[in-house]
PDB file of C-alpha atoms and ligand atoms in Angstrom:
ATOM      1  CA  UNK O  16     121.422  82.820   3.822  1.00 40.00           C
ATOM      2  CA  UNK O  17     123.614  80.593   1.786  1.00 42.00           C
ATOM      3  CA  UNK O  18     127.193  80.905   1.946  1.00 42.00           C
ATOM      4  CA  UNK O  19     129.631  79.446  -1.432  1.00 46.00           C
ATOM      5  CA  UNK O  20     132.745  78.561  -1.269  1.00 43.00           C
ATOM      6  CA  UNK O  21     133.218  80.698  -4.594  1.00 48.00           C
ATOM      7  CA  UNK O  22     130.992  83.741  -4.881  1.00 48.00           C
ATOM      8  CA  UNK O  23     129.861  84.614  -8.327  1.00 51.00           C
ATOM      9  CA  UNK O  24     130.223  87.243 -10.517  1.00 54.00           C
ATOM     10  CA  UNK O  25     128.119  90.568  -8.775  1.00 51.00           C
ATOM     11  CA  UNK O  26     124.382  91.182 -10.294  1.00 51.00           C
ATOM     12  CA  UNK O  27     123.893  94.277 -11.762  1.00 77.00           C
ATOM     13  CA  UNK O  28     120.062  93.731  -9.664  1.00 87.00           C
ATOM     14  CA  UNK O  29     120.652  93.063  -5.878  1.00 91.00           C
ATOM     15  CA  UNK O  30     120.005  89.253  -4.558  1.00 93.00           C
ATOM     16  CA  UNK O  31     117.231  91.809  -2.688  1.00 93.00           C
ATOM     17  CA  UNK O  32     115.650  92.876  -6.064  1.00 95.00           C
ATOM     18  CA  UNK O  33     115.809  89.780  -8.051  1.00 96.00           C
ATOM     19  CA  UNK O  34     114.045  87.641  -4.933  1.00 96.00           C
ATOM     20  CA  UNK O  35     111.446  90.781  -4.900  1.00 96.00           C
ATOM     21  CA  UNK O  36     110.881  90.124  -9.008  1.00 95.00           C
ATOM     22  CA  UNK O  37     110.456  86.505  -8.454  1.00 96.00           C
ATOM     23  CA  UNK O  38     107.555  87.277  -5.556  1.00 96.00           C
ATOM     24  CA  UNK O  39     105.740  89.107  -7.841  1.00 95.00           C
ATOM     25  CA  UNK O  40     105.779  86.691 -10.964  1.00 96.00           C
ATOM     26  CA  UNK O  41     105.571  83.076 -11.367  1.00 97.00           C
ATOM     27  CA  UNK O  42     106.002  80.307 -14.007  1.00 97.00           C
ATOM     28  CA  UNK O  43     105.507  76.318 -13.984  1.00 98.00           C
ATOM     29  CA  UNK O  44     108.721  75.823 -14.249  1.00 96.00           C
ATOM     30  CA  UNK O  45     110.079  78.236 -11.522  1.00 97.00           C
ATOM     31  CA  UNK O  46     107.376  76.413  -9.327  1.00 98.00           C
ATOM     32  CA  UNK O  47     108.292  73.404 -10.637  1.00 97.00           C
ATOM     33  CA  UNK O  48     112.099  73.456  -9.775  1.00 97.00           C
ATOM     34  CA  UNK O  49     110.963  75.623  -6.516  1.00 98.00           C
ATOM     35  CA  UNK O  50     109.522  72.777  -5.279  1.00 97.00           C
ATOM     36  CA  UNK O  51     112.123  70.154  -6.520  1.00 96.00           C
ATOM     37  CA  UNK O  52     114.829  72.020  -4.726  1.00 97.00           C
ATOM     38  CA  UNK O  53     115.130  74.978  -3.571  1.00 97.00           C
ATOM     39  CA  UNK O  54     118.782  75.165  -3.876  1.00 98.00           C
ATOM     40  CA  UNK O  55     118.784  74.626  -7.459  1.00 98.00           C
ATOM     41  CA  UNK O  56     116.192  76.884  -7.500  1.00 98.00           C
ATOM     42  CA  UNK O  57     118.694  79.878  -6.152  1.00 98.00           C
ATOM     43  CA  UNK O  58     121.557  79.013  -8.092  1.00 97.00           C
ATOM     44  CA  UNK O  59     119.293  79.037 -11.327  1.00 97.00           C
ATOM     45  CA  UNK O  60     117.170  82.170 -10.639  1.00 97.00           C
ATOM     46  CA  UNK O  61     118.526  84.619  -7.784  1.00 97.00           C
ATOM     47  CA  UNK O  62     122.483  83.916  -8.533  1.00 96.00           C
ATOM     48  CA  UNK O  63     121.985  82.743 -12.281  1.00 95.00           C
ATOM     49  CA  UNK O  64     125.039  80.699 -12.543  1.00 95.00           C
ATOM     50  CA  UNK O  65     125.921  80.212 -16.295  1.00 90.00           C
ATOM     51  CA  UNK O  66     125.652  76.814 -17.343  1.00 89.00           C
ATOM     52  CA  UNK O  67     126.188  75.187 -20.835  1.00 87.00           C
ATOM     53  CA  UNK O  68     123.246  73.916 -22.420  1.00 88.00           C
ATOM     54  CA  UNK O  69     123.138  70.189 -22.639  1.00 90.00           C
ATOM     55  CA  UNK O  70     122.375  68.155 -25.427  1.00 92.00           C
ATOM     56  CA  UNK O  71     119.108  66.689 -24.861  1.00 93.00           C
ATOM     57  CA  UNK O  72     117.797  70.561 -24.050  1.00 92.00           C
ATOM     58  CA  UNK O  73     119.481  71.329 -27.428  1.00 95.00           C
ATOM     59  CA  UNK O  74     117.822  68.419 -29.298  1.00 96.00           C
ATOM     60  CA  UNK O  75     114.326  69.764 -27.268  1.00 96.00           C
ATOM     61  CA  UNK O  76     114.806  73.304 -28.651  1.00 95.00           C
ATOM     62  CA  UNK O  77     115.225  72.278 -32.058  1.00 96.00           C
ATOM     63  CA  UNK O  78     112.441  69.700 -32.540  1.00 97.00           C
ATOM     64  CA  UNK O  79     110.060  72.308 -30.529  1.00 97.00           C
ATOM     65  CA  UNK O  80     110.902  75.560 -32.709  1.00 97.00           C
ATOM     66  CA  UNK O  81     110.220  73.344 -35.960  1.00 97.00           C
ATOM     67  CA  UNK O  82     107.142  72.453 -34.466  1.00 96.00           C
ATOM     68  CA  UNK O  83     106.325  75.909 -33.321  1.00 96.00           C
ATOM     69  CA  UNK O  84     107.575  77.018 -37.117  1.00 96.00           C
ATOM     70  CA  UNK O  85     104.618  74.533 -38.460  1.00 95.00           C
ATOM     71  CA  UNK O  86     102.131  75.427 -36.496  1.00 95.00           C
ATOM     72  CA  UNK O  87     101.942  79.080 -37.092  1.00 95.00           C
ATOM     73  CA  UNK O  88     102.132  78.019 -40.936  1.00 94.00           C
ATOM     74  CA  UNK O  89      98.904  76.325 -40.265  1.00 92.00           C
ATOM     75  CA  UNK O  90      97.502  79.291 -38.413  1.00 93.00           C
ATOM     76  CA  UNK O  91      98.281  81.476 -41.415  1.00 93.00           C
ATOM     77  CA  UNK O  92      96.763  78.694 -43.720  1.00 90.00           C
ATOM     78  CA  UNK O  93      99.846  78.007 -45.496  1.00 90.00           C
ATOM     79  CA  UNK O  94     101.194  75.032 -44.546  1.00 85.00           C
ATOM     80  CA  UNK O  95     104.883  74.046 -45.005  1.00 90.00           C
ATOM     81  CA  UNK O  96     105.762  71.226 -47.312  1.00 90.00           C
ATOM     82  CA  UNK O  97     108.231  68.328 -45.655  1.00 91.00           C
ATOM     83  CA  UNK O  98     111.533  70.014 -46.930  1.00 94.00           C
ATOM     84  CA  UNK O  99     110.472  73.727 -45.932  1.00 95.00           C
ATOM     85  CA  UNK O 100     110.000  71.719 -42.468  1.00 96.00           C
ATOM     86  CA  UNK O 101     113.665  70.445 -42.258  1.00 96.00           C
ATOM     87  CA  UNK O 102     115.342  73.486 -43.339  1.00 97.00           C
ATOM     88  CA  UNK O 103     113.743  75.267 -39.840  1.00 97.00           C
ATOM     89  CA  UNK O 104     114.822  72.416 -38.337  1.00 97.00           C
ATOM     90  CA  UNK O 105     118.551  72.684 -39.567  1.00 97.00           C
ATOM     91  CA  UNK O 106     118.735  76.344 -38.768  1.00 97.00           C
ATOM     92  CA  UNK O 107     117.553  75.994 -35.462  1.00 96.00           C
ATOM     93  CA  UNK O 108     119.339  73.181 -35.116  1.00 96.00           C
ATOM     94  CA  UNK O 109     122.687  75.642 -36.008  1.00 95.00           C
ATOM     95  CA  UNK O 110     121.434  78.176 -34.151  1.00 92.00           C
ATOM     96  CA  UNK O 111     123.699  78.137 -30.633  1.00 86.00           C
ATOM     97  CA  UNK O 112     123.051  82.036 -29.756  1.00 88.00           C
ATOM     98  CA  UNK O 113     121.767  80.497 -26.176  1.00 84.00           C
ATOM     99  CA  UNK O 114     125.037  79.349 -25.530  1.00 83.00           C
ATOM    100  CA  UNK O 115     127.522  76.869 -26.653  1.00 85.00           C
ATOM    101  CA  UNK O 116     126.436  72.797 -26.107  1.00 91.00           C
ATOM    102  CA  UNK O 117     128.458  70.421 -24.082  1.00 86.00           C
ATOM    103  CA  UNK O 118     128.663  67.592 -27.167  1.00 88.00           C
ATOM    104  CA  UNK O 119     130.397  64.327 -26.346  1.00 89.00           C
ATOM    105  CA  UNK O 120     132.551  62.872 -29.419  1.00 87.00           C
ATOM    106  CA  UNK O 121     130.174  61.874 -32.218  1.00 87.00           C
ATOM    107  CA  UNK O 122     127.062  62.604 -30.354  1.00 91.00           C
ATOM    108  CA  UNK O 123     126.195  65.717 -31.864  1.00 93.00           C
ATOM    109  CA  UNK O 124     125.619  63.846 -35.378  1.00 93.00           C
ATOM    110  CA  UNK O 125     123.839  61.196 -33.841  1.00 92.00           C
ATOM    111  CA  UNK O 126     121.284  63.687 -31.841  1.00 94.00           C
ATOM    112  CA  UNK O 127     120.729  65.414 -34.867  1.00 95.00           C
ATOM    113  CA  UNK O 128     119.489  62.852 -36.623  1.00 95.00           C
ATOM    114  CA  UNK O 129     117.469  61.721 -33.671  1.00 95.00           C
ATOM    115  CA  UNK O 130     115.586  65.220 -33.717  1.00 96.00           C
ATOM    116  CA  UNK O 131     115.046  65.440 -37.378  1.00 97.00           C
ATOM    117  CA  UNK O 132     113.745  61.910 -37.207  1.00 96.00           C
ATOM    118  CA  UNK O 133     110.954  62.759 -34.004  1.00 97.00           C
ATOM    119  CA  UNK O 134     109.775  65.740 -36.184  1.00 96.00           C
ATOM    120  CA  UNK O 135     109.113  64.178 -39.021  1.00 95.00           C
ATOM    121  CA  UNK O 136     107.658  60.669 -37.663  1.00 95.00           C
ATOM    122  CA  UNK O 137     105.134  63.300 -35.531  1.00 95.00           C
ATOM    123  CA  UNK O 138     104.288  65.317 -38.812  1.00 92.00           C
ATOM    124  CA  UNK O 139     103.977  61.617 -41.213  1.00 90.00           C
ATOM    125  CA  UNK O 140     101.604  60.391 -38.366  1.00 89.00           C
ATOM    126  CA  UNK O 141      99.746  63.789 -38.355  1.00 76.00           C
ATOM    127  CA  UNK O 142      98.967  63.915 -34.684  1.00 77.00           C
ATOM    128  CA  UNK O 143      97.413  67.243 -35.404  1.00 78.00           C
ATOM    129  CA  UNK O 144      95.744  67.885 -39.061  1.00 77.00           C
ATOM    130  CA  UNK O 145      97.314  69.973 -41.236  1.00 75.00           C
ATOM    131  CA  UNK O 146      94.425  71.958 -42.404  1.00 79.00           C
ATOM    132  CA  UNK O 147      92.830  72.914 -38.822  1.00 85.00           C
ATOM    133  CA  UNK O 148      93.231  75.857 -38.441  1.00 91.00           C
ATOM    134  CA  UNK O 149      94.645  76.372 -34.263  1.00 95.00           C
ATOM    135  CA  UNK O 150      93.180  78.613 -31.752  1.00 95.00           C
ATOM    136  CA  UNK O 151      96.469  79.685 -30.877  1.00 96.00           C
ATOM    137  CA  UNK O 152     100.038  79.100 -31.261  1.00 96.00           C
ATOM    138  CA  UNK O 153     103.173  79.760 -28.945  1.00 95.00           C
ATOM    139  CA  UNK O 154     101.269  82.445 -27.170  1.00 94.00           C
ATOM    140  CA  UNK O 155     102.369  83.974 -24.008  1.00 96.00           C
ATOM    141  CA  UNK O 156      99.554  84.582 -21.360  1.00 97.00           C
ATOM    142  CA  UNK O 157      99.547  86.106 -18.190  1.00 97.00           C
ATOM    143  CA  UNK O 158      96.526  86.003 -15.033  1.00 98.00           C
ATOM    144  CA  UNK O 159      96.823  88.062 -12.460  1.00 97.00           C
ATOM    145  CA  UNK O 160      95.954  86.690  -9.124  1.00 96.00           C
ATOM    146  CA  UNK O 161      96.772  88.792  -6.699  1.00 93.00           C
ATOM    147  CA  UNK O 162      93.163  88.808  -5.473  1.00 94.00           C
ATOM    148  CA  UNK O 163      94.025  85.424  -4.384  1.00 94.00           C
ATOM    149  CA  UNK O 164      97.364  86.705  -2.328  1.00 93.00           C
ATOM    150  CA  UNK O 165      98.893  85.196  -5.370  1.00 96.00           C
ATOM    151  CA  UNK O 166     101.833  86.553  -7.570  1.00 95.00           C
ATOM    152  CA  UNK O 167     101.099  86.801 -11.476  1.00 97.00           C
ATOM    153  CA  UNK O 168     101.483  83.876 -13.027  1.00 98.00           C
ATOM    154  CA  UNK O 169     103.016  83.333 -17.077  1.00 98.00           C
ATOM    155  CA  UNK O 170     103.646  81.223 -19.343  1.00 97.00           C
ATOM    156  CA  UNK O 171     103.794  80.558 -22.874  1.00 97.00           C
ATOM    157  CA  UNK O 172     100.936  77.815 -24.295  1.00 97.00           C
ATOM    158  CA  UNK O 173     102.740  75.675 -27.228  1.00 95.00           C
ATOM    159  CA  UNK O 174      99.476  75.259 -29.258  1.00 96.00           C
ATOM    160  CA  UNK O 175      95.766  75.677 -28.102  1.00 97.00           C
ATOM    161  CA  UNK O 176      93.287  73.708 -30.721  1.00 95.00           C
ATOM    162  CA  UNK O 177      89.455  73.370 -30.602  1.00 94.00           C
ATOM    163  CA  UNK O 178      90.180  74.635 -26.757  1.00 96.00           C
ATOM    164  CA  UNK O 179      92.178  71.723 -26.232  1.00 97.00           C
ATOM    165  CA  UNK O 180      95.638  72.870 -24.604  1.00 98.00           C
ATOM    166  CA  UNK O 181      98.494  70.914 -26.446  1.00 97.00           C
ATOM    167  CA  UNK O 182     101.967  70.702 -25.019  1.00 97.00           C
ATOM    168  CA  UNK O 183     104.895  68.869 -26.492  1.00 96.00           C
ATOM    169  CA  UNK O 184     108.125  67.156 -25.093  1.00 96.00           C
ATOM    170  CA  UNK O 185     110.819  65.368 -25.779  1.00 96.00           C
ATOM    171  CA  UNK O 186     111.473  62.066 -23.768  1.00 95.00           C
ATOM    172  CA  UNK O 187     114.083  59.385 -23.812  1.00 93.00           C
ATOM    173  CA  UNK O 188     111.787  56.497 -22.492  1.00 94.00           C
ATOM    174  CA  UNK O 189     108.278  55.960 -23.445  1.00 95.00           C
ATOM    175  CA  UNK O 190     106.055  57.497 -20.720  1.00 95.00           C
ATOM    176  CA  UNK O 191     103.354  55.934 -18.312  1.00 94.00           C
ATOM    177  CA  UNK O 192      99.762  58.341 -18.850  1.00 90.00           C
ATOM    178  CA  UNK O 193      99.407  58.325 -14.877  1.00 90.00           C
ATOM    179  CA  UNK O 194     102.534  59.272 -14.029  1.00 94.00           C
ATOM    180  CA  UNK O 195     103.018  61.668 -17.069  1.00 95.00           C
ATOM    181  CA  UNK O 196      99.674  63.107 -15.605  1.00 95.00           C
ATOM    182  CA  UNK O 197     100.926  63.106 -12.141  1.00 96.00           C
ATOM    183  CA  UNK O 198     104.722  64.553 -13.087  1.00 95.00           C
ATOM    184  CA  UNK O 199     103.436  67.566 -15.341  1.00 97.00           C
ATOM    185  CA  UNK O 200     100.143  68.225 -12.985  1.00 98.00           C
ATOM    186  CA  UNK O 201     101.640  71.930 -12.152  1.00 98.00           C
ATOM    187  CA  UNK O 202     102.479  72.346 -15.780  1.00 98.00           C
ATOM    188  CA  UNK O 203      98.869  71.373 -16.657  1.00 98.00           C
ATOM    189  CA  UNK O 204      97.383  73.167 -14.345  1.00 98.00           C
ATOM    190  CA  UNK O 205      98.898  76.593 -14.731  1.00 98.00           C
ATOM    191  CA  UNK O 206      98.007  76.616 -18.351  1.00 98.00           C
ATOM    192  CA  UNK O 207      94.373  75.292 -17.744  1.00 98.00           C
ATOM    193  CA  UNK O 208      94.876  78.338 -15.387  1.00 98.00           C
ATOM    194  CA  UNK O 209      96.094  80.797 -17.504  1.00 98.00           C
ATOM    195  CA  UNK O 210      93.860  79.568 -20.708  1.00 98.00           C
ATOM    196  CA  UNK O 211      90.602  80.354 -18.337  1.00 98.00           C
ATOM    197  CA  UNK O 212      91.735  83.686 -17.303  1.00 96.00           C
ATOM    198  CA  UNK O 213      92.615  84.747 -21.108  1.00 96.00           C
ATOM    199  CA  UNK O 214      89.975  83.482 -22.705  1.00 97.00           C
ATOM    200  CA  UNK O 215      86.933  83.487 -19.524  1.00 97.00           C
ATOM    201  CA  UNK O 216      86.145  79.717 -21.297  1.00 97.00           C
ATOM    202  CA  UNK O 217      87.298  76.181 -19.762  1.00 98.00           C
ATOM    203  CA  UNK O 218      89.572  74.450 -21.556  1.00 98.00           C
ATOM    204  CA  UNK O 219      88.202  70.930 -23.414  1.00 97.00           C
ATOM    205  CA  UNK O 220      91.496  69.421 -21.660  1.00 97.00           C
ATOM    206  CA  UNK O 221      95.140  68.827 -22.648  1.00 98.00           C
ATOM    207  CA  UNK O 222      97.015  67.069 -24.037  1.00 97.00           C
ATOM    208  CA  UNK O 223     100.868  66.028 -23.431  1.00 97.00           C
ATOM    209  CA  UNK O 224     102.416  65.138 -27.088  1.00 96.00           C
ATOM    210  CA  UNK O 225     105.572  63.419 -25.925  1.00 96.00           C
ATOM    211  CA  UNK O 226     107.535  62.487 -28.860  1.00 96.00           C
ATOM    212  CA  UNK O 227     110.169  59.634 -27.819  1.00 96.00           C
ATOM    213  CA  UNK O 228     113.655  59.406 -28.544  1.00 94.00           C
ATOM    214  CA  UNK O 229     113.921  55.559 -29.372  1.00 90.00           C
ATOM    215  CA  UNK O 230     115.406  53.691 -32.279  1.00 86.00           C
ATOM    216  CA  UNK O 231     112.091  54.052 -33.849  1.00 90.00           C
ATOM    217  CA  UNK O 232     110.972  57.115 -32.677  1.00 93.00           C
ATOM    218  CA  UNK O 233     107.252  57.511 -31.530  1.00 94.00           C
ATOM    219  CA  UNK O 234     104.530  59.911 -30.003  1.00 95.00           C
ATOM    220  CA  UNK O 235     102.602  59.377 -27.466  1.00 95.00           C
ATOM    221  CA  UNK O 236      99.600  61.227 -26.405  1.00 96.00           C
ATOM    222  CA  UNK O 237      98.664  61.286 -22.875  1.00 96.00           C
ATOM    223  CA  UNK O 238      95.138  63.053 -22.619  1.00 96.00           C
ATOM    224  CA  UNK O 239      93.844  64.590 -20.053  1.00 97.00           C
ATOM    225  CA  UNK O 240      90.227  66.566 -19.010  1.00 97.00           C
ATOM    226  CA  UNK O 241      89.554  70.114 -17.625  1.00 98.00           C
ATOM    227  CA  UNK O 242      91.207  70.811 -14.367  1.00 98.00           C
ATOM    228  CA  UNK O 243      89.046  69.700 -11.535  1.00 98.00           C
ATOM    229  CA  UNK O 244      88.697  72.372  -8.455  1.00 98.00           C
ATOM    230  CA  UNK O 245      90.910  70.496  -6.078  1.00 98.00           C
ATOM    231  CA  UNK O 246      93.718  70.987  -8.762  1.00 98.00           C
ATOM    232  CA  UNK O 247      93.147  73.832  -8.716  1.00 97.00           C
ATOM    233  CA  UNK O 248      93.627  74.479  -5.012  1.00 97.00           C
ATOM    234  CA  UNK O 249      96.526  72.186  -4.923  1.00 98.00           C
ATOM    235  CA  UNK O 250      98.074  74.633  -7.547  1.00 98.00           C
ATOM    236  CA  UNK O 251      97.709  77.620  -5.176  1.00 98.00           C
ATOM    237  CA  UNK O 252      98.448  76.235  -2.214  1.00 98.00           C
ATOM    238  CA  UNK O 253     101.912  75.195  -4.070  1.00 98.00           C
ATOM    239  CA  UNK O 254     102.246  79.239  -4.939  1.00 98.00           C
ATOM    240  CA  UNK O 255     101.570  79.856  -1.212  1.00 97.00           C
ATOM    241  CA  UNK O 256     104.259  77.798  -0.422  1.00 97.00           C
ATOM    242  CA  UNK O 257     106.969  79.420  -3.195  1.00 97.00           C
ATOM    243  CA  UNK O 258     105.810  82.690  -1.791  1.00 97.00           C
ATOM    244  CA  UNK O 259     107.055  81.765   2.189  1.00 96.00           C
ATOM    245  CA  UNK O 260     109.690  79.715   0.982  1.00 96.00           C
ATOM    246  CA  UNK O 261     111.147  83.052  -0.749  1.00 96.00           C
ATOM    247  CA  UNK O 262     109.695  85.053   2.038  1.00 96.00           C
ATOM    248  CA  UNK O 263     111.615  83.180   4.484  1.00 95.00           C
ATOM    249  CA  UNK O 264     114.797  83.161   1.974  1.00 93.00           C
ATOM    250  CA  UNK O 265     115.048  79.441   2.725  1.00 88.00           C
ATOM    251  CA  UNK O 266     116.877  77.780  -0.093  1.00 96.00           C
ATOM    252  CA  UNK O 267     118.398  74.737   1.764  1.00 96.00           C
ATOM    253  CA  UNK O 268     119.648  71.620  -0.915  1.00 97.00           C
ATOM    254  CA  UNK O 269     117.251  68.319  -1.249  1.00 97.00           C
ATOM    255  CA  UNK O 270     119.088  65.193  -2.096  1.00 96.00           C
ATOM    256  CA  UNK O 271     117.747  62.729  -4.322  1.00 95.00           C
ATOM    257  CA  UNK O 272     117.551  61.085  -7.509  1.00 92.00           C
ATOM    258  CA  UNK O 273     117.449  64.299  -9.425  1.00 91.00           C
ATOM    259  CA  UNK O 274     120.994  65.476  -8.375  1.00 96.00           C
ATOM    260  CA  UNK O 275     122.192  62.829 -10.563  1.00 93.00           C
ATOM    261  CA  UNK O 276     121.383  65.703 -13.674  1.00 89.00           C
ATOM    262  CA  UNK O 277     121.527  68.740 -11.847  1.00 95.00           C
ATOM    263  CA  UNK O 278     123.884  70.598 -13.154  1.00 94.00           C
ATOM    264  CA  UNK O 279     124.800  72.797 -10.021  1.00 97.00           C
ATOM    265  CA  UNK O 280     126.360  69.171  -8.363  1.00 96.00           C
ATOM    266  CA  UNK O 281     129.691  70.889  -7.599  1.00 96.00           C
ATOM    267  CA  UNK O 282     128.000  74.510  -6.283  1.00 97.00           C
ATOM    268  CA  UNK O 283     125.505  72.124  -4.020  1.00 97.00           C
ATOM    269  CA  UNK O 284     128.944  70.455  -2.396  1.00 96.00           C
ATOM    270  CA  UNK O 285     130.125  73.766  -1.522  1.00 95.00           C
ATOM    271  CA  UNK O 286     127.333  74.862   0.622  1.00 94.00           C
ATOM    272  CA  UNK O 287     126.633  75.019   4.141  1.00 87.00           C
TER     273      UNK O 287
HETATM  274  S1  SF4 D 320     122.642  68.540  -6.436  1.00 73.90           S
HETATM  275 FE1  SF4 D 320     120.588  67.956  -5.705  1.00 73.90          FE
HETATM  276  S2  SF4 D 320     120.365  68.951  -3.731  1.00 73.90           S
HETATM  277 FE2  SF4 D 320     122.023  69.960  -4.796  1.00 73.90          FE
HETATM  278  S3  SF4 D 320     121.154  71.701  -5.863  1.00 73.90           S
HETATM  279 FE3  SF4 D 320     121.159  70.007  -7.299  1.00 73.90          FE
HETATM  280  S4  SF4 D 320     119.177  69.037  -7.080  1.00 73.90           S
HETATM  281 FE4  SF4 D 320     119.474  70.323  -5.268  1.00 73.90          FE
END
């Protein structure tokens, strides 16, 4: 068990209860960060530390709620004209009922300009047609695998179009396709997962619609086919180790590069 110099605030849901919840349902990103670091993993999900949301997740939210806000207008066959686009995008930009942000001086201005200007260079370069009606947008799914020994897993697909799973993200550097493949394979693969269990069809592929935070902001689409069996495999096995890792209660801290933006830094120094 971990021990912190400064114990948080008590859970209305014992540490007991919330580990129990997380057995029995999973998400890419809980696996994700799972298998990042487990430590992070506890402070994020079994104590729930409060944290301020940072800019860049701000900037995310915003640019993917516009996005989400278009879509469905395209699923209802009405689609939104450029300035109905950047009001949404100005009210979710105001909208800070998630929290307050962490801005340095000046930099909120200067971020949201940066998001208004990704959303509309990916709507001018009409990555996605306007009048194509999608499959699906901003749907949550859910497959049950517990005839696998597996916990439920969710998630919530961004867009699904001509049964082509599209996810978008917001990057500050323009990304490599292998390694954008390779970084977001459990990502991928839950949603190829989940698509196939909702729908009994295989998915044509997906696609990653990074949209990149530069002085002249671009997209880039990183496209990628079905998931292939042993990606499938790898993406259980990966649940079958979450499962003993939270079985075993064994949320020990793994240094590397990605404690330079973990947030819990200070928390991680405590323990022992
Ligand atoms: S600082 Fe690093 S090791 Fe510590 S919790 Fe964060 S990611 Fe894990």
């Amino acid at each position: 068990m971990n021990t912190l110099a400064e114990a948080p605030p008590p859970e209305a849901r014992s540490e007991k209860d919330i580990i129990a919840g997380l057995q029995e349902k999973i998400s890419a990103s809980r696996l994700s960060l799972f298998l990042q670091c487990r430590l992070k993993f506890y402070f994020r999900y079994v104590l729930r530390l409060p944290k301020p949301k940072t800019p860049s997740l701000h900037l995310g939210s915003a640019v993917h709620t516009v996005l989400k806000t278009w879509n469905k207008a395209r699923w209802l066959q009405q689609p939104l004209s450029l300035k109905a686009v950047h009001q949404t995008y100005l009210k979710a930009w105001a909208d800070t009922t998630e929290g307050p942000v962490q801005w340095e001086p000046g930099e909120e201005e200067a971020d949201k300009t940066t998001g208004w200007r990704l959303c509309d260079t990916y709507l001018r370069e009409s990555h996605v047609p306007a009048d194509l009606k999608p499959d699906a947008v901003e749907v949550p799914v859910e497959a049950d695998l517990t005839s696998h020994g597996l916990p439920r897993l969710i998630g919530v697909l961004d867009l699904v179009q001509q049964r082509q799973i599209i996810d978008y993200k917001t990057a500050s550097s323009t990304p490599n396709p292998d390694k954008a493949a390779h970084s977001n394979e459990i990502q991928t693969s839950s949603y190829s997962e989940l698509y196939r269990h909702n729908t009994g069809a295989i998915e044509t592929g997906v696609q990653l619609h990074h949209l990149v935070k530069l002085k002249n902001p671009k997209v880039v689409i990183t496209t990628l086919p079905p998931m292939r069996p042993p990606q499938q495999t790898r993406l259980f096995k990966q649940m079958e180790a979450y499962l003993d890792g939270l079985q075993r209660q064994h949320f020990v801290p793994s240094p590397g590069m990605q404690c330079l933006s973990c947030e819990f830094f200070n928390e991680c120094r405590r323990w022992h």
